[in-house]
Amino acid sequence: MIGCEGVRELAQACLEGEASAAERERLEHHLHACPACRQMVATYRRLFAALAEPAIPPVRPRLAAGVLARVEAAQRRRSVWQAVALAAALFVVGAAAALLTWGGIPQELSAAADSAPSLDAWTAAWGSVVGLAEAAAAESSEWLRVVPGGAAMLALLVAALAAQGFLVYRWRAPASLDGGDQARVTQ
Amino acid sequence: MVQRRDEARGQDAAADVAAALGGDERAFARIVAAYERAVFAIAYRMTYDAAAAEDLTQEVFLRAWRKLDTFRPGEPLKPWLLRLATNVCINALKKRRPVAVAMVGDGEGDAREPASEGPDASELAAKGETAELLEQAIAQLPDDYRLIITLRHVEELSYEEIAGILKRPLGTVKVQLFRARERLRRMLSPILGDER
């Protein structure tokens, strides 16, 4: 047996098909003897029917076009950021090369770098850089001691990585709804 | 029947997601077309403003495009999208309503309640049809209840899916849904035929 207080919960469960056969039987038994609860369950039934037919306005046909316009705008912004990232990376690499060639010159390369860079000098310099890189792989602290500009180069590379990280984060960060630069298409 | 249709749609959606991840905007357009109604319904029920709901719907799909790589293939797309929609709508409501409307407890501590008692049902009955009256009554519910009623009765999600979207225990979802419907029944009892 259930009392009137238990009817509301059981009625909702029955209308959703969540009640067991035994629960449905208990409810029926109670409703048979209680006109007030019978009326309440009828109200629930009408409420469920109404909930299944909501008065939500239809979606406007151009909404999808608006979404795609915003996606394309986001794609364009992403392309711009990619170009900026590429330019930044090229700049850092160029700066590092310039520093290596004309700035913190490794003592072993000074003879080759004293004169205006010729093809032979560049070849010699490159060979030395490769050698130094191999040495660095073996013992990075030793490399820092041998190459005077090494610390500066490392700082530049760290800065470049940080910049890349920021740019990647910027691509991923969702645009605010209130962002003024969004190509919002409303009908 | 509904489940089979959802499964078929889910397989199509998985293929479209894979294509969209490769940059295929047409595939993404198909996803938008398939789910815009569901997302719009959430946005509309949270704002009751069609223009704002359209803006929010666009925002949801824009975020979906950006976050597609976080979607796990094999999972249904609809709950994933509706979770995004829920988050976007709740955040938008917070921004637009920095000072919450006066709320009082419902006596059981798990939801907010508008200070207003809501529309007088007999007054509402004079204004129009049941569906319109129902929407006006739903608009008077706390945000949580509006959302949960929509996820269950418009989107036809299971309790488990709703719990996953809202990140709440299953029991809490069931209790909130029960209370939301009970409030609606009381608000609408004059037109639904029960004065209790």
CSV table of C-alpha atoms in Angstrom, one decimal:
chain,number,residue,atom,x,y,z
A,1,MET,CA,0.0,0.0,0.0
A,2,ILE,CA,1.1,3.6,-0.6
A,3,GLY,CA,-0.2,6.7,0.9
A,4,CYS,CA,-1.2,9.9,-1.0
A,5,GLU,CA,2.3,11.4,-0.3
A,6,GLY,CA,4.0,8.6,-2.3
A,7,VAL,CA,1.7,9.0,-5.3
A,8,ARG,CA,3.4,12.0,-6.9
A,9,GLU,CA,6.8,10.3,-7.2
A,10,LEU,CA,5.3,7.0,-8.3
A,11,ALA,CA,3.1,8.7,-10.8
A,12,GLN,CA,6.0,10.5,-12.4
A,13,ALA,CA,8.0,7.2,-12.5
A,14,CYS,CA,5.0,5.4,-14.2
A,15,LEU,CA,4.5,8.1,-16.8
A,16,GLU,CA,8.2,7.9,-17.7
A,17,GLY,CA,8.1,4.1,-17.9
A,18,GLU,CA,10.6,3.9,-15.0
A,19,ALA,CA,8.3,2.1,-12.5
A,20,SER,CA,8.3,-1.6,-12.0
A,21,ALA,CA,5.1,-3.7,-12.6
A,22,ALA,CA,4.7,-4.1,-8.8
A,23,GLU,CA,5.0,-0.3,-8.4
A,24,ARG,CA,2.4,0.3,-11.1
A,25,GLU,CA,0.1,-2.2,-9.4
A,26,ARG,CA,0.4,-0.4,-6.1
A,27,LEU,CA,-0.3,2.9,-7.7
A,28,GLU,CA,-3.4,1.6,-9.5
A,29,HIS,CA,-4.6,0.1,-6.3
A,30,HIS,CA,-4.3,3.4,-4.5
A,31,LEU,CA,-5.9,5.4,-7.3
A,32,HIS,CA,-8.9,3.0,-7.4
A,33,ALA,CA,-9.6,4.1,-3.8
A,34,CYS,CA,-8.6,7.8,-4.0
A,35,PRO,CA,-10.3,10.2,-6.4
A,36,ALA,CA,-8.1,13.1,-5.4
A,37,CYS,CA,-4.9,11.3,-6.4
A,38,ARG,CA,-6.6,10.0,-9.5
A,39,GLN,CA,-7.2,13.6,-10.5
A,40,MET,CA,-3.7,14.5,-9.7
A,41,VAL,CA,-2.3,11.7,-11.8
A,42,ALA,CA,-4.5,12.9,-14.7
A,43,THR,CA,-2.9,16.3,-14.3
A,44,TYR,CA,0.5,14.8,-14.4
A,45,ARG,CA,-0.5,13.0,-17.6
A,46,ARG,CA,-1.6,16.2,-19.3
A,47,LEU,CA,1.6,17.9,-18.1
A,48,PHE,CA,3.8,15.2,-19.6
A,49,ALA,CA,1.9,15.5,-22.9
A,50,ALA,CA,2.4,19.3,-22.9
A,51,LEU,CA,6.1,18.9,-22.1
A,52,ALA,CA,6.5,16.7,-25.2
A,53,GLU,CA,5.2,19.5,-27.4
A,54,PRO,CA,7.2,22.5,-26.4
A,55,ALA,CA,6.5,26.0,-27.9
A,56,ILE,CA,10.1,26.6,-28.9
A,57,PRO,CA,10.4,28.7,-32.0
A,58,PRO,CA,11.9,27.1,-35.1
A,59,VAL,CA,15.5,27.6,-36.0
A,60,ARG,CA,15.9,30.1,-38.7
A,61,PRO,CA,17.2,28.6,-41.9
A,62,ARG,CA,20.3,30.9,-42.1
A,63,LEU,CA,21.5,30.0,-38.6
A,64,ALA,CA,23.8,27.3,-40.1
A,65,ALA,CA,25.2,29.7,-42.6
A,66,GLY,CA,26.0,32.1,-39.7
A,67,VAL,CA,27.8,29.3,-37.9
A,68,LEU,CA,29.9,28.5,-40.9
A,69,ALA,CA,30.7,32.2,-41.5
A,70,ARG,CA,32.0,32.3,-38.0
A,71,VAL,CA,34.0,29.1,-38.5
A,72,GLU,CA,35.6,30.6,-41.6
A,73,ALA,CA,36.4,33.8,-39.8
A,74,ALA,CA,38.1,31.8,-37.1
A,75,GLN,CA,40.0,29.9,-39.7
A,76,ARG,CA,41.2,33.1,-41.3
A,77,ARG,CA,42.3,34.4,-37.9
A,78,ARG,CA,44.1,31.1,-37.3
A,79,SER,CA,46.0,31.5,-40.6
A,80,VAL,CA,47.1,35.0,-39.6
A,81,TRP,CA,48.4,33.6,-36.3
A,82,GLN,CA,50.2,30.8,-38.1
A,83,ALA,CA,51.9,33.3,-40.4
A,84,VAL,CA,53.0,35.3,-37.4
A,85,ALA,CA,54.3,32.2,-35.7
A,86,LEU,CA,56.2,31.2,-38.8
A,87,ALA,CA,57.7,34.7,-39.1
A,88,ALA,CA,58.6,34.7,-35.4
A,89,ALA,CA,60.3,31.3,-35.8
A,90,LEU,CA,62.3,32.5,-38.9
A,91,PHE,CA,63.3,35.6,-37.1
A,92,VAL,CA,64.6,33.7,-34.1
A,93,VAL,CA,66.6,31.3,-36.3
A,94,GLY,CA,68.0,34.2,-38.3
A,95,ALA,CA,68.9,36.1,-35.1
A,96,ALA,CA,70.6,33.0,-33.7
A,97,ALA,CA,72.6,32.5,-37.0
A,98,ALA,CA,73.6,36.2,-37.0
A,99,LEU,CA,74.7,36.0,-33.4
A,100,LEU,CA,76.7,32.9,-34.1
A,101,THR,CA,78.4,34.5,-37.1
A,102,TRP,CA,79.0,38.1,-36.1
A,103,GLY,CA,78.2,38.3,-32.4
A,104,GLY,CA,79.3,35.7,-29.8
A,105,ILE,CA,81.9,34.1,-32.1
A,106,PRO,CA,83.3,30.9,-31.0
A,107,GLN,CA,87.0,31.2,-30.6
A,108,GLU,CA,87.6,28.3,-32.9
A,109,LEU,CA,85.7,30.1,-35.7
A,110,SER,CA,87.2,33.6,-35.2
A,111,ALA,CA,89.7,33.1,-38.0
A,112,ALA,CA,87.1,32.2,-40.5
A,113,ALA,CA,84.7,34.9,-39.3
A,114,ASP,CA,87.3,37.8,-39.3
A,115,SER,CA,87.0,38.4,-43.0
A,116,ALA,CA,83.8,38.9,-44.9
A,117,PRO,CA,81.9,35.6,-45.0
A,118,SER,CA,82.9,33.6,-48.0
A,119,LEU,CA,81.5,30.3,-49.1
A,120,ASP,CA,84.6,28.6,-47.6
A,121,ALA,CA,84.2,30.4,-44.3
A,122,TRP,CA,80.5,29.5,-44.1
A,123,THR,CA,81.4,25.9,-44.9
A,124,ALA,CA,84.0,25.9,-42.2
A,125,ALA,CA,81.7,27.6,-39.8
A,126,TRP,CA,78.9,25.1,-40.4
A,127,GLY,CA,81.3,22.2,-39.9
A,128,SER,CA,82.4,23.6,-36.6
A,129,VAL,CA,78.8,24.2,-35.5
A,130,VAL,CA,78.0,20.6,-36.3
A,131,GLY,CA,81.0,19.5,-34.3
A,132,LEU,CA,80.1,21.8,-31.4
A,133,ALA,CA,76.5,20.4,-31.5
A,134,GLU,CA,77.8,16.9,-31.2
A,135,ALA,CA,80.0,18.0,-28.3
A,136,ALA,CA,77.0,19.6,-26.7
A,137,ALA,CA,75.1,16.4,-26.9
A,138,ALA,CA,77.9,14.8,-25.0
A,139,GLU,CA,78.4,17.5,-22.4
A,140,SER,CA,76.2,20.6,-22.5
A,141,SER,CA,78.0,22.5,-19.8
A,142,GLU,CA,81.3,22.1,-21.6
A,143,TRP,CA,79.7,23.4,-24.8
A,144,LEU,CA,78.5,26.5,-22.9
A,145,ARG,CA,82.0,27.1,-21.7
A,146,VAL,CA,83.6,26.6,-25.2
A,147,VAL,CA,81.1,28.8,-27.1
A,148,PRO,CA,80.9,32.3,-25.7
A,149,GLY,CA,77.5,33.0,-27.4
A,150,GLY,CA,76.0,29.8,-26.3
A,151,ALA,CA,74.2,31.2,-23.3
A,152,ALA,CA,72.6,33.9,-25.5
A,153,MET,CA,71.6,31.4,-28.1
A,154,LEU,CA,70.0,29.2,-25.5
A,155,ALA,CA,68.1,32.2,-24.1
A,156,LEU,CA,66.9,33.0,-27.6
A,157,LEU,CA,65.8,29.5,-28.2
A,158,VAL,CA,63.9,29.4,-24.9
A,159,ALA,CA,62.3,32.7,-25.8
A,160,ALA,CA,61.3,31.3,-29.2
A,161,LEU,CA,59.8,28.2,-27.6
A,162,ALA,CA,57.9,30.3,-25.1
A,163,ALA,CA,56.6,32.5,-28.0
A,164,GLN,CA,55.5,29.4,-29.9
A,165,GLY,CA,53.8,28.1,-26.8
A,166,PHE,CA,51.9,31.3,-26.4
A,167,LEU,CA,50.8,31.3,-30.0
A,168,VAL,CA,49.6,27.8,-29.9
A,169,TYR,CA,47.6,28.7,-26.7
A,170,ARG,CA,46.2,31.7,-28.5
A,171,TRP,CA,45.0,29.5,-31.4
A,172,ARG,CA,43.2,27.2,-29.0
A,173,ALA,CA,41.7,29.9,-26.7
A,174,PRO,CA,38.0,30.2,-27.5
A,175,ALA,CA,36.8,33.6,-28.6
A,176,SER,CA,34.5,35.4,-26.3
A,177,LEU,CA,30.9,35.7,-27.2
A,178,ASP,CA,31.3,39.4,-26.6
A,179,GLY,CA,34.4,39.7,-28.8
A,180,GLY,CA,34.0,42.6,-31.1
A,181,ASP,CA,36.0,41.1,-34.0
A,182,GLN,CA,33.8,38.1,-34.7
A,183,ALA,CA,32.0,37.8,-37.9
A,184,ARG,CA,28.6,37.3,-36.4
A,185,VAL,CA,25.9,36.7,-38.8
A,186,THR,CA,22.5,37.2,-37.5
A,187,GLN,CA,19.4,37.2,-39.5
B,1,MET,CA,12.9,3.2,-32.8
B,2,VAL,CA,14.3,6.4,-31.4
B,3,GLN,CA,17.4,4.5,-30.3
B,4,ARG,CA,17.9,3.0,-33.7
B,5,ARG,CA,17.6,6.4,-35.3
B,6,ASP,CA,20.1,7.9,-32.8
B,7,GLU,CA,22.5,5.1,-33.5
B,8,ALA,CA,22.4,5.7,-37.2
B,9,ARG,CA,22.8,9.4,-36.7
B,10,GLY,CA,25.7,8.6,-34.3
B,11,GLN,CA,27.5,6.6,-37.0
B,12,ASP,CA,27.0,9.4,-39.5
B,13,ALA,CA,28.1,12.0,-37.0
B,14,ALA,CA,31.3,10.0,-36.3
B,15,ALA,CA,32.2,10.0,-40.0
B,16,ASP,CA,31.4,13.7,-40.2
B,17,VAL,CA,33.5,14.5,-37.1
B,18,ALA,CA,36.4,12.7,-38.7
B,19,ALA,CA,36.0,14.6,-41.9
B,20,ALA,CA,35.6,17.9,-40.1
B,21,LEU,CA,38.8,17.3,-38.1
B,22,GLY,CA,40.5,17.1,-41.5
B,23,GLY,CA,39.1,20.5,-42.3
B,24,ASP,CA,36.0,19.5,-44.2
B,25,GLU,CA,33.6,22.4,-43.6
B,26,ARG,CA,30.8,20.6,-45.4
B,27,ALA,CA,31.0,17.7,-43.0
B,28,PHE,CA,30.8,20.2,-40.1
B,29,ALA,CA,27.8,21.9,-41.8
B,30,ARG,CA,26.1,18.5,-41.7
B,31,ILE,CA,26.8,18.3,-38.0
B,32,VAL,CA,25.4,21.8,-37.5
B,33,ALA,CA,22.3,20.9,-39.5
B,34,ALA,CA,21.7,17.7,-37.5
B,35,TYR,CA,22.0,19.3,-34.1
B,36,GLU,CA,21.2,23.0,-34.4
B,37,ARG,CA,17.7,22.4,-33.3
B,38,ALA,CA,18.8,20.6,-30.1
B,39,VAL,CA,21.4,23.3,-29.2
B,40,PHE,CA,19.0,26.1,-30.0
B,41,ALA,CA,16.3,24.6,-27.8
B,42,ILE,CA,18.7,24.7,-24.8
B,43,ALA,CA,19.8,28.2,-25.6
B,44,TYR,CA,16.2,29.4,-26.0
B,45,ARG,CA,15.0,27.8,-22.8
B,46,MET,CA,17.9,29.4,-20.9
B,47,THR,CA,17.3,32.9,-22.4
B,48,TYR,CA,13.7,33.0,-23.8
B,49,ASP,CA,15.1,35.4,-26.4
B,50,ALA,CA,15.3,34.0,-29.9
B,51,ALA,CA,18.1,36.4,-31.1
B,52,ALA,CA,20.2,35.7,-28.1
B,53,ALA,CA,19.6,32.0,-28.4
B,54,GLU,CA,20.8,32.1,-32.1
B,55,ASP,CA,23.9,33.9,-31.0
B,56,LEU,CA,24.6,31.3,-28.3
B,57,THR,CA,23.9,28.5,-30.8
B,58,GLN,CA,26.5,29.9,-33.1
B,59,GLU,CA,28.9,30.3,-30.2
B,60,VAL,CA,28.4,26.6,-29.3
B,61,PHE,CA,29.1,25.4,-32.7
B,62,LEU,CA,32.2,27.6,-33.1
B,63,ARG,CA,33.5,26.1,-29.9
B,64,ALA,CA,32.6,22.7,-31.1
B,65,TRP,CA,34.7,23.3,-34.2
B,66,ARG,CA,37.6,24.3,-32.1
B,67,LYS,CA,37.3,21.4,-29.7
B,68,LEU,CA,36.4,18.7,-32.1
B,69,ASP,CA,39.8,17.0,-31.4
B,70,THR,CA,38.7,16.5,-27.8
B,71,PHE,CA,35.7,14.5,-28.9
B,72,ARG,CA,36.2,10.8,-28.4
B,73,PRO,CA,35.1,8.7,-31.4
B,74,GLY,CA,32.6,6.1,-30.5
B,75,GLU,CA,30.8,8.3,-28.0
B,76,PRO,CA,27.5,9.9,-29.0
B,77,LEU,CA,28.0,13.4,-30.3
B,78,LYS,CA,24.7,14.8,-29.0
B,79,PRO,CA,25.5,14.7,-25.3
B,80,TRP,CA,29.0,16.1,-26.0
B,81,LEU,CA,27.5,19.0,-28.0
B,82,LEU,CA,24.8,19.6,-25.3
B,83,ARG,CA,27.5,19.7,-22.6
B,84,LEU,CA,29.2,22.4,-24.6
B,85,ALA,CA,25.8,24.2,-25.0
B,86,THR,CA,25.1,24.0,-21.3
B,87,ASN,CA,28.4,25.5,-20.4
B,88,VAL,CA,28.2,28.2,-23.0
B,89,CYS,CA,24.6,29.2,-21.9
B,90,ILE,CA,25.4,29.1,-18.2
B,91,ASN,CA,28.5,31.3,-18.7
B,92,ALA,CA,26.5,33.7,-20.9
B,93,LEU,CA,23.8,34.0,-18.3
B,94,LYS,CA,26.4,34.7,-15.6
B,95,LYS,CA,27.9,37.5,-17.8
B,96,ARG,CA,24.5,39.0,-18.6
B,97,ARG,CA,23.2,38.7,-15.1
B,98,PRO,CA,26.1,39.6,-12.8
B,99,VAL,CA,23.8,40.4,-10.0
B,100,ALA,CA,21.5,37.5,-9.7
B,101,VAL,CA,17.8,38.1,-9.5
B,102,ALA,CA,16.5,37.8,-6.0
B,103,MET,CA,16.4,34.2,-5.1
B,104,VAL,CA,15.1,32.3,-2.1
B,105,GLY,CA,15.7,28.7,-1.2
B,106,ASP,CA,13.2,26.1,-2.0
B,107,GLY,CA,13.3,24.8,1.5
B,108,GLU,CA,15.4,21.9,0.6
B,109,GLY,CA,18.7,23.6,-0.2
B,110,ASP,CA,19.6,22.3,-3.7
B,111,ALA,CA,18.2,24.9,-6.0
B,112,ARG,CA,17.5,28.5,-6.4
B,113,GLU,CA,14.0,29.9,-6.8
B,114,PRO,CA,12.9,33.2,-8.2
B,115,ALA,CA,11.6,35.5,-5.6
B,116,SER,CA,8.5,35.9,-7.6
B,117,GLU,CA,5.8,33.3,-7.1
B,118,GLY,CA,5.4,33.1,-10.9
B,119,PRO,CA,2.5,33.9,-13.0
B,120,ASP,CA,-0.9,33.5,-11.7
B,121,ALA,CA,-2.2,30.4,-13.6
B,122,SER,CA,-5.7,31.6,-14.0
B,123,GLU,CA,-4.3,34.8,-15.4
B,124,LEU,CA,-2.1,32.8,-17.8
B,125,ALA,CA,-5.0,30.7,-18.9
B,126,ALA,CA,-6.7,33.7,-20.3
B,127,LYS,CA,-3.7,34.5,-22.4
B,128,GLY,CA,-3.3,31.6,-24.7
B,129,GLU,CA,-2.7,28.0,-25.3
B,130,THR,CA,-1.3,25.3,-23.0
B,131,ALA,CA,2.1,25.2,-24.7
B,132,GLU,CA,2.5,28.9,-24.4
B,133,LEU,CA,1.4,28.8,-20.8
B,134,LEU,CA,3.8,25.9,-20.2
B,135,GLU,CA,6.7,28.0,-21.6
B,136,GLN,CA,5.8,30.9,-19.3
B,137,ALA,CA,5.7,28.5,-16.4
B,138,ILE,CA,9.1,27.0,-17.3
B,139,ALA,CA,10.5,30.5,-17.6
B,140,GLN,CA,9.8,31.0,-14.0
B,141,LEU,CA,11.8,27.9,-12.9
B,142,PRO,CA,15.3,28.2,-11.6
B,143,ASP,CA,18.0,27.8,-14.3
B,144,ASP,CA,18.9,24.3,-13.1
B,145,TYR,CA,15.3,23.1,-13.3
B,146,ARG,CA,14.8,24.7,-16.7
B,147,LEU,CA,17.8,23.0,-18.1
B,148,ILE,CA,17.0,19.6,-16.6
B,149,ILE,CA,13.4,19.7,-17.9
B,150,THR,CA,14.7,20.6,-21.4
B,151,LEU,CA,17.3,17.9,-21.4
B,152,ARG,CA,14.8,15.3,-20.4
B,153,HIS,CA,11.6,16.3,-22.2
B,154,VAL,CA,12.9,18.1,-25.3
B,155,GLU,CA,16.2,16.4,-26.0
B,156,GLU,CA,14.9,13.1,-24.6
B,157,LEU,CA,18.1,12.2,-22.9
B,158,SER,CA,18.4,9.5,-20.3
B,159,TYR,CA,19.0,10.3,-16.7
B,160,GLU,CA,22.5,9.0,-17.0
B,161,GLU,CA,23.2,11.2,-20.0
B,162,ILE,CA,21.8,14.2,-18.1
B,163,ALA,CA,23.9,13.4,-15.1
B,164,GLY,CA,27.0,13.2,-17.4
B,165,ILE,CA,26.2,16.6,-19.0
B,166,LEU,CA,25.6,18.4,-15.7
B,167,LYS,CA,28.3,16.5,-13.8
B,168,ARG,CA,25.9,15.7,-11.1
B,169,PRO,CA,25.0,12.4,-9.3
B,170,LEU,CA,22.2,10.4,-10.8
B,171,GLY,CA,20.1,10.7,-7.7
B,172,THR,CA,20.4,14.5,-7.7
B,173,VAL,CA,19.2,14.6,-11.3
B,174,LYS,CA,16.2,12.5,-10.5
B,175,VAL,CA,15.3,14.6,-7.5
B,176,GLN,CA,15.6,17.9,-9.4
B,177,LEU,CA,13.6,16.6,-12.2
B,178,PHE,CA,10.8,15.4,-9.9
B,179,ARG,CA,10.7,18.8,-8.1
B,180,ALA,CA,10.7,20.7,-11.4
B,181,ARG,CA,7.8,18.8,-12.7
B,182,GLU,CA,6.0,19.1,-9.4
B,183,ARG,CA,6.4,22.9,-9.5
B,184,LEU,CA,5.1,23.0,-13.1
B,185,ARG,CA,2.1,20.9,-12.1
B,186,ARG,CA,1.3,23.3,-9.3
B,187,MET,CA,1.8,26.3,-11.4
B,188,LEU,CA,-0.4,25.0,-14.2
B,189,SER,CA,-2.9,23.1,-12.1
B,190,PRO,CA,-5.8,25.4,-12.9
B,191,ILE,CA,-5.5,24.8,-16.6
B,192,LEU,CA,-4.4,21.2,-16.3
B,193,GLY,CA,-7.4,20.4,-14.1
B,194,ASP,CA,-6.1,19.8,-10.7
B,195,GLU,CA,-6.5,22.3,-7.9
B,196,ARG,CA,-4.3,20.4,-5.4
